[in-house]
Amino acid sequence: SNLQGVSSDRTVAVVSLTKTPTGEMVRNVNAGFPDLEPLKAELDSRTRGDHNRYLDATAVTEGLFGESTTANTFMIGVAYQMGALPISADAIEQAIELNGAAVEANRAAFRWGRVWVIDSDKVRQASRLAEDHLPTPSPALEAAIVAAGLGEGELGRLVRLRAADLVEYQNEAYAKRYLTTVSKAAVSGQTGFAEAVARYAYKLMAYKDEYEVARLHVDEAVKLTVSNAVGDDVTIKYNLHPPMLRAMGLDQKVEVGPWFTPVLKSLAGGKRLRGTMLDPFGRAKVRKVERELITEYEDLIARLAPKVTAETASDATQLASLPDVVRGYEEVKLDNVDRYHSEMARLRSNLGV
């Protein structure tokens, strides 16, 4: 309904890519965000697409000001500097002052929005966006992605982000194992199916064991998120509830202070032990199941991909997306694995795999 008032000749769209959960997502944990690319494509087709701007206004303003209440004013600054608003800057700033709410913050947000149009890198640097610290593929991994035919479009975006993260999670060989699975799905030519495999092969491979939880706690992007939200002059404490202590009957989390950060860094560096005979955590039932799920999914995709056609793509995508139900930790996760296998058996029967 919002598109009824736009014109392909006159309208310029300045759009925030911030994802805001809907009421349906509160009621239904399986409800997810739609793919942004089709939404952007439709908006571009209804407006002056070559002039449109897309950015995550919430992330930028949180980085700049430590909160996002000025995100809309920031976007007004972007729209103004693009020439999309027939109002003077003085008039906009006067309106901000007359409104009387967080005048200085909103005035700064408006001006930073203008700067974004002129020099977005300067704004990104000032805002300390956590996404700028996400891993990117090495030249060798990028070459492997392209060689596997996975470098284009939304599939390429999904794969690059996840493959690079799997290098940080384990190593480059592990990331290439992921590429092998996704490339088998991509051969089908069914984009939705291939993208589902890109998402959920990664989900299974990047299971949150002790090494990964430690890595995420000391990750630079996480540190920036905390810093942007509450500032640098804070004391960080960790609330942990490791399986070893639970096995000993401790049913509450243990709080540890900043002194524990080097321990987490050492534990994160121990990822090379993951899945080996020397892995002190690998013998736990849930860890064995997590590794088995990866192998099982790889075998499933290898069998399924050659049978995926335009007619079977919907069911195949649903089957490839089933790992989404494998959530939670320890016993909760194991219960969900049982549900996962039950659903998988039904869908595999329907598809003859």
Coordinates of C-alpha atoms in Angstrom, one line a residue:
S1 CA 0.0 0.0 0.0
N2 CA 2.9 2.4 0.6
L3 CA 4.0 2.0 -3.0
Q4 CA 0.7 3.5 -4.2
G5 CA 2.0 7.0 -3.6
V6 CA 5.3 6.7 -5.4
S7 CA 6.3 7.6 -9.0
S8 CA 8.9 6.1 -11.2
D9 CA 9.5 9.6 -12.6
R10 CA 9.7 11.7 -9.5
T11 CA 10.2 9.6 -6.3
V12 CA 13.7 9.0 -4.8
A13 CA 13.8 6.4 -2.1
V14 CA 16.1 6.7 0.9
V15 CA 15.8 3.4 2.7
S16 CA 17.1 2.0 6.0
L17 CA 18.0 -1.7 5.9
T18 CA 17.6 -2.1 9.6
K19 CA 15.8 -5.3 10.3
T20 CA 13.0 -4.9 12.9
P21 CA 11.2 -8.0 14.2
T22 CA 7.5 -8.1 13.6
G23 CA 4.8 -9.4 15.9
E24 CA 4.6 -12.6 13.9
M25 CA 8.3 -13.2 14.8
V26 CA 7.4 -13.0 18.5
R27 CA 4.6 -15.5 18.1
N28 CA 6.4 -17.8 15.7
V29 CA 10.2 -18.5 16.2
N30 CA 10.4 -20.0 12.7
A31 CA 9.2 -16.8 11.0
G32 CA 12.2 -15.0 9.4
F33 CA 13.0 -11.9 7.6
P34 CA 12.3 -11.8 3.9
D35 CA 15.1 -11.6 1.3
L36 CA 15.9 -7.9 0.9
E37 CA 17.0 -8.1 -2.7
P38 CA 13.5 -8.7 -4.2
L39 CA 12.1 -5.9 -2.0
K40 CA 14.8 -3.5 -3.2
A41 CA 14.3 -4.5 -6.8
E42 CA 10.6 -3.8 -6.6
L43 CA 11.2 -0.5 -4.9
D44 CA 13.8 0.5 -7.5
S45 CA 11.3 -0.4 -10.3
R46 CA 8.6 1.8 -8.8
T47 CA 10.9 4.8 -8.2
R48 CA 14.0 6.5 -9.7
G49 CA 16.1 3.4 -8.9
D50 CA 19.4 4.8 -10.1
H51 CA 19.1 7.5 -7.5
N52 CA 18.0 5.4 -4.5
R53 CA 20.2 5.0 -1.4
Y54 CA 20.1 2.0 1.0
L55 CA 21.9 1.9 4.4
D56 CA 21.4 0.6 7.9
A57 CA 20.5 3.8 9.7
T58 CA 20.2 2.2 13.1
A59 CA 23.7 0.7 13.0
V60 CA 25.2 4.0 11.8
T61 CA 23.5 6.2 14.5
E62 CA 24.2 3.6 17.2
G63 CA 27.9 3.8 16.2
L64 CA 27.9 7.6 16.1
F65 CA 25.8 8.4 19.2
G66 CA 25.5 5.2 21.2
E67 CA 21.7 5.0 20.5
S68 CA 19.5 4.9 17.4
T69 CA 16.6 7.4 18.3
T70 CA 18.1 9.8 15.7
A71 CA 18.1 7.3 12.8
N72 CA 15.2 9.0 11.1
T73 CA 16.8 12.4 11.3
F74 CA 20.0 10.9 9.9
M75 CA 18.0 9.7 6.9
I76 CA 16.5 13.1 6.5
G77 CA 20.1 14.4 6.2
V78 CA 20.8 11.8 3.5
A79 CA 17.7 12.7 1.6
Y80 CA 18.4 16.4 1.8
Q81 CA 22.0 16.1 0.6
M82 CA 20.8 14.0 -2.3
G83 CA 18.6 16.9 -3.4
A84 CA 15.4 14.9 -2.7
L85 CA 13.8 17.4 -0.3
P86 CA 12.7 20.8 -1.5
I87 CA 13.4 22.4 1.8
S88 CA 16.5 24.3 2.9
A89 CA 18.9 22.9 5.5
D90 CA 18.3 26.0 7.7
A91 CA 14.5 25.3 7.7
I92 CA 15.1 21.6 8.7
E93 CA 17.4 22.6 11.5
Q94 CA 15.0 25.2 12.7
A95 CA 12.3 22.6 12.8
I96 CA 14.5 20.3 14.8
E97 CA 15.1 23.2 17.3
L98 CA 11.4 24.1 17.5
N99 CA 10.5 20.4 18.1
G100 CA 12.7 20.6 21.3
A101 CA 13.5 16.9 21.5
A102 CA 17.2 16.0 21.7
V103 CA 18.0 19.1 19.7
E104 CA 21.8 18.7 19.6
A105 CA 21.7 15.0 18.8
N106 CA 19.2 15.4 16.0
R107 CA 21.0 18.4 14.5
A108 CA 24.2 16.3 14.6
A109 CA 22.4 13.3 13.0
F110 CA 21.0 15.5 10.2
R111 CA 24.5 16.8 9.5
W112 CA 26.1 13.4 9.6
G113 CA 23.4 12.2 7.2
R114 CA 24.5 14.9 4.8
V115 CA 28.2 13.8 5.2
W116 CA 27.2 10.2 4.3
V117 CA 26.2 11.3 0.8
I118 CA 29.5 13.1 0.3
D119 CA 31.9 10.7 2.1
S120 CA 30.3 7.5 3.4
D121 CA 33.7 6.1 4.4
K122 CA 34.3 9.0 6.8
V123 CA 31.0 8.3 8.5
R124 CA 31.7 4.6 8.7
Q125 CA 35.1 5.3 10.3
A126 CA 33.5 7.7 12.8
S127 CA 30.6 5.3 13.6
R128 CA 32.8 2.2 14.2
L129 CA 30.4 -0.1 12.5
A130 CA 30.7 -3.7 13.8
E131 CA 30.0 -5.0 10.3
D132 CA 33.3 -3.5 9.1
H133 CA 35.1 -5.9 11.3
L134 CA 33.4 -9.0 9.8
P135 CA 35.9 -11.4 8.1
T136 CA 36.3 -11.2 4.3
P137 CA 37.6 -14.0 2.1
S138 CA 41.4 -14.2 1.5
P139 CA 42.6 -14.1 -2.1
A140 CA 42.9 -17.9 -2.1
L141 CA 39.4 -18.4 -0.7
E142 CA 37.9 -15.8 -3.1
A143 CA 39.5 -17.8 -6.0
A144 CA 37.9 -21.0 -4.6
I145 CA 34.5 -19.3 -4.4
V146 CA 34.7 -18.1 -8.0
A147 CA 36.0 -21.5 -9.2
A148 CA 33.1 -23.2 -7.6
G149 CA 30.7 -20.9 -9.5
L150 CA 29.4 -19.2 -6.3
G151 CA 30.6 -15.7 -6.8
E152 CA 27.6 -13.9 -8.3
G153 CA 24.4 -12.3 -6.8
E154 CA 22.9 -12.9 -3.5
L155 CA 24.3 -16.5 -3.4
G156 CA 27.8 -15.0 -3.7
R157 CA 27.1 -12.5 -0.9
L158 CA 25.8 -15.3 1.4
V159 CA 28.8 -17.6 0.6
R160 CA 31.5 -15.0 0.9
L161 CA 30.4 -13.9 4.4
R162 CA 29.9 -17.5 5.7
A163 CA 33.0 -19.0 4.1
A164 CA 35.2 -16.3 5.5
D165 CA 33.7 -16.8 9.0
L166 CA 34.3 -20.5 8.8
V167 CA 38.0 -19.8 8.2
E168 CA 37.9 -17.9 11.5
Y169 CA 35.8 -20.6 13.1
Q170 CA 38.2 -23.4 12.1
N171 CA 40.4 -23.0 9.0
E172 CA 40.4 -22.6 5.2
A173 CA 40.0 -26.4 4.6
Y174 CA 36.8 -26.3 6.6
A175 CA 35.5 -23.4 4.6
K176 CA 36.3 -25.2 1.3
R177 CA 34.4 -28.2 2.6
Y178 CA 31.4 -25.8 3.0
L179 CA 31.9 -24.5 -0.6
T180 CA 31.8 -28.1 -1.9
T181 CA 28.4 -28.6 -0.4
V182 CA 27.0 -25.3 -1.7
S183 CA 28.4 -25.8 -5.2
K184 CA 26.6 -29.2 -5.5
A185 CA 23.3 -27.3 -4.7
A186 CA 24.1 -24.5 -7.1
V187 CA 24.5 -26.9 -10.0
S188 CA 20.7 -27.5 -9.8
G189 CA 20.1 -24.0 -11.1
Q190 CA 17.5 -23.4 -8.5
T191 CA 18.5 -20.2 -6.7
G192 CA 16.3 -20.6 -3.7
F193 CA 17.5 -24.1 -3.0
A194 CA 21.1 -23.1 -3.4
E195 CA 20.7 -20.1 -1.1
A196 CA 19.0 -22.3 1.5
V197 CA 22.0 -24.7 1.4
A198 CA 24.4 -21.8 1.8
R199 CA 22.6 -20.6 4.9
Y200 CA 22.0 -24.0 6.6
A201 CA 25.1 -25.9 5.8
Y202 CA 26.9 -23.0 7.5
K203 CA 24.5 -23.1 10.5
L204 CA 25.3 -26.7 11.1
M205 CA 29.1 -26.3 10.5
A206 CA 29.4 -23.3 12.8
Y207 CA 27.9 -24.9 15.9
K208 CA 28.5 -23.1 19.1
D209 CA 30.9 -25.2 21.1
E210 CA 33.3 -24.0 23.8
Y211 CA 35.9 -22.7 21.4
E212 CA 33.4 -20.7 19.4
V213 CA 31.7 -19.2 22.4
A214 CA 35.1 -18.0 23.5
R215 CA 36.0 -16.6 20.1
L216 CA 32.7 -14.7 19.9
H217 CA 33.2 -13.2 23.3
V218 CA 36.6 -11.7 22.3
D219 CA 35.7 -10.9 18.7
E220 CA 36.4 -7.3 17.6
A221 CA 32.9 -6.9 16.1
V222 CA 31.3 -7.9 19.4
K223 CA 33.6 -5.5 21.4
L224 CA 32.6 -2.7 19.1
T225 CA 28.9 -3.5 19.5
V226 CA 29.3 -3.2 23.3
S227 CA 31.4 -0.1 23.1
N228 CA 29.0 1.6 20.8
A229 CA 26.1 0.8 23.1
V230 CA 27.5 1.7 26.5
G231 CA 30.9 3.4 25.8
D232 CA 34.5 2.4 26.5
D233 CA 34.7 3.3 30.1
V234 CA 33.0 0.1 31.4
T235 CA 34.0 -3.1 33.2
I236 CA 33.0 -6.2 31.3
K237 CA 32.0 -9.3 33.2
Y238 CA 31.1 -12.7 31.8
N239 CA 28.3 -14.9 33.0
L240 CA 29.1 -18.5 32.1
H241 CA 27.5 -21.9 32.7
P242 CA 29.8 -24.5 31.1
P243 CA 28.6 -28.1 30.8
M244 CA 31.4 -29.3 33.1
L245 CA 29.9 -27.3 36.0
R246 CA 26.4 -28.3 35.1
A247 CA 27.5 -31.9 35.3
M248 CA 28.7 -31.2 38.8
G249 CA 25.3 -30.0 39.8
L250 CA 25.8 -26.3 39.6
D251 CA 22.5 -24.9 38.2
Q252 CA 23.4 -21.2 38.1
K253 CA 25.8 -19.2 35.9
V254 CA 29.2 -18.1 37.3
E255 CA 30.2 -14.5 37.0
V256 CA 33.8 -13.8 36.2
G257 CA 35.6 -10.4 35.6
P258 CA 37.9 -8.9 33.1
W259 CA 40.7 -11.2 34.3
F260 CA 39.0 -14.0 32.4
T261 CA 39.5 -12.4 29.0
P262 CA 43.0 -14.0 28.4
V263 CA 41.4 -17.3 29.3
L264 CA 38.8 -16.9 26.6
K265 CA 41.5 -15.9 24.1
S266 CA 43.4 -19.0 24.9
L267 CA 40.3 -21.2 24.6
A268 CA 39.4 -19.5 21.3
G269 CA 42.9 -20.4 20.0
G270 CA 42.3 -24.0 21.0
K271 CA 39.9 -24.5 18.0
R272 CA 42.6 -26.5 16.3
L273 CA 41.7 -29.3 18.7
R274 CA 38.1 -29.3 17.7
G275 CA 36.9 -32.8 16.7
T276 CA 40.3 -34.4 17.3
M277 CA 41.3 -37.0 19.8
L278 CA 42.8 -34.3 21.9
D279 CA 39.5 -32.3 22.1
P280 CA 38.5 -32.3 25.8
F281 CA 35.0 -31.2 24.9
G282 CA 34.5 -33.4 21.8
R283 CA 33.4 -36.5 23.7
A284 CA 30.2 -35.0 25.0
K285 CA 27.1 -36.4 23.4
V286 CA 25.9 -33.1 22.0
R287 CA 29.2 -32.5 20.3
K288 CA 29.2 -35.9 18.7
V289 CA 25.7 -35.3 17.4
E290 CA 26.7 -31.8 16.0
R291 CA 29.5 -33.4 14.0
E292 CA 27.2 -36.1 12.8
L293 CA 24.6 -33.6 11.6
I294 CA 27.2 -32.0 9.3
T295 CA 28.1 -35.2 7.6
E296 CA 24.5 -36.2 7.3
Y297 CA 23.6 -32.9 5.7
E298 CA 26.4 -33.1 3.2
D299 CA 25.3 -36.6 2.2
L300 CA 21.7 -35.4 1.9
I301 CA 22.6 -32.5 -0.4
A302 CA 24.8 -34.7 -2.6
R303 CA 21.8 -37.1 -3.0
L304 CA 19.2 -34.4 -3.3
A305 CA 20.8 -31.8 -5.7
P306 CA 20.7 -33.9 -8.9
K307 CA 16.9 -34.4 -8.4
V308 CA 16.0 -30.8 -7.9
T309 CA 14.0 -29.3 -10.7
A310 CA 11.6 -26.3 -11.0
E311 CA 8.8 -28.7 -9.9
T312 CA 10.6 -30.1 -6.9
A313 CA 12.5 -26.9 -5.9
S314 CA 9.9 -25.8 -3.2
D315 CA 10.0 -29.1 -1.4
A316 CA 13.8 -29.4 -1.8
T317 CA 14.3 -25.9 -0.4
Q318 CA 12.1 -26.8 2.6
L319 CA 14.2 -29.9 3.2
A320 CA 17.5 -28.0 2.9
S321 CA 16.2 -25.4 5.4
L322 CA 15.3 -27.9 8.1
P323 CA 18.4 -27.3 10.2
D324 CA 16.7 -24.1 11.2
V325 CA 14.8 -26.2 13.8
V326 CA 18.1 -27.4 15.4
R327 CA 18.2 -24.7 18.1
G328 CA 19.2 -24.3 21.7
Y329 CA 21.9 -25.9 23.8
E330 CA 22.5 -29.3 25.3
E331 CA 19.3 -31.3 26.0
V332 CA 17.1 -28.7 24.3
K333 CA 19.2 -29.0 21.2
L334 CA 19.1 -32.8 21.3
D335 CA 15.3 -32.7 21.6
N336 CA 15.2 -30.5 18.5
V337 CA 17.5 -32.9 16.6
D338 CA 14.9 -35.6 17.1
R339 CA 12.2 -33.3 15.7
Y340 CA 14.6 -32.4 12.8
H341 CA 15.1 -36.1 11.9
S342 CA 11.3 -36.7 12.1
E343 CA 10.6 -33.9 9.6
M344 CA 13.5 -34.9 7.5
A345 CA 12.3 -38.5 7.1
R346 CA 8.9 -37.2 5.9
L347 CA 10.3 -34.8 3.3
R348 CA 12.9 -37.3 2.1
S349 CA 10.2 -39.7 1.5
N350 CA 8.2 -37.2 -0.6
L351 CA 11.3 -36.4 -2.7
G352 CA 12.5 -40.0 -3.0
V353 CA 15.9 -39.3 -1.4

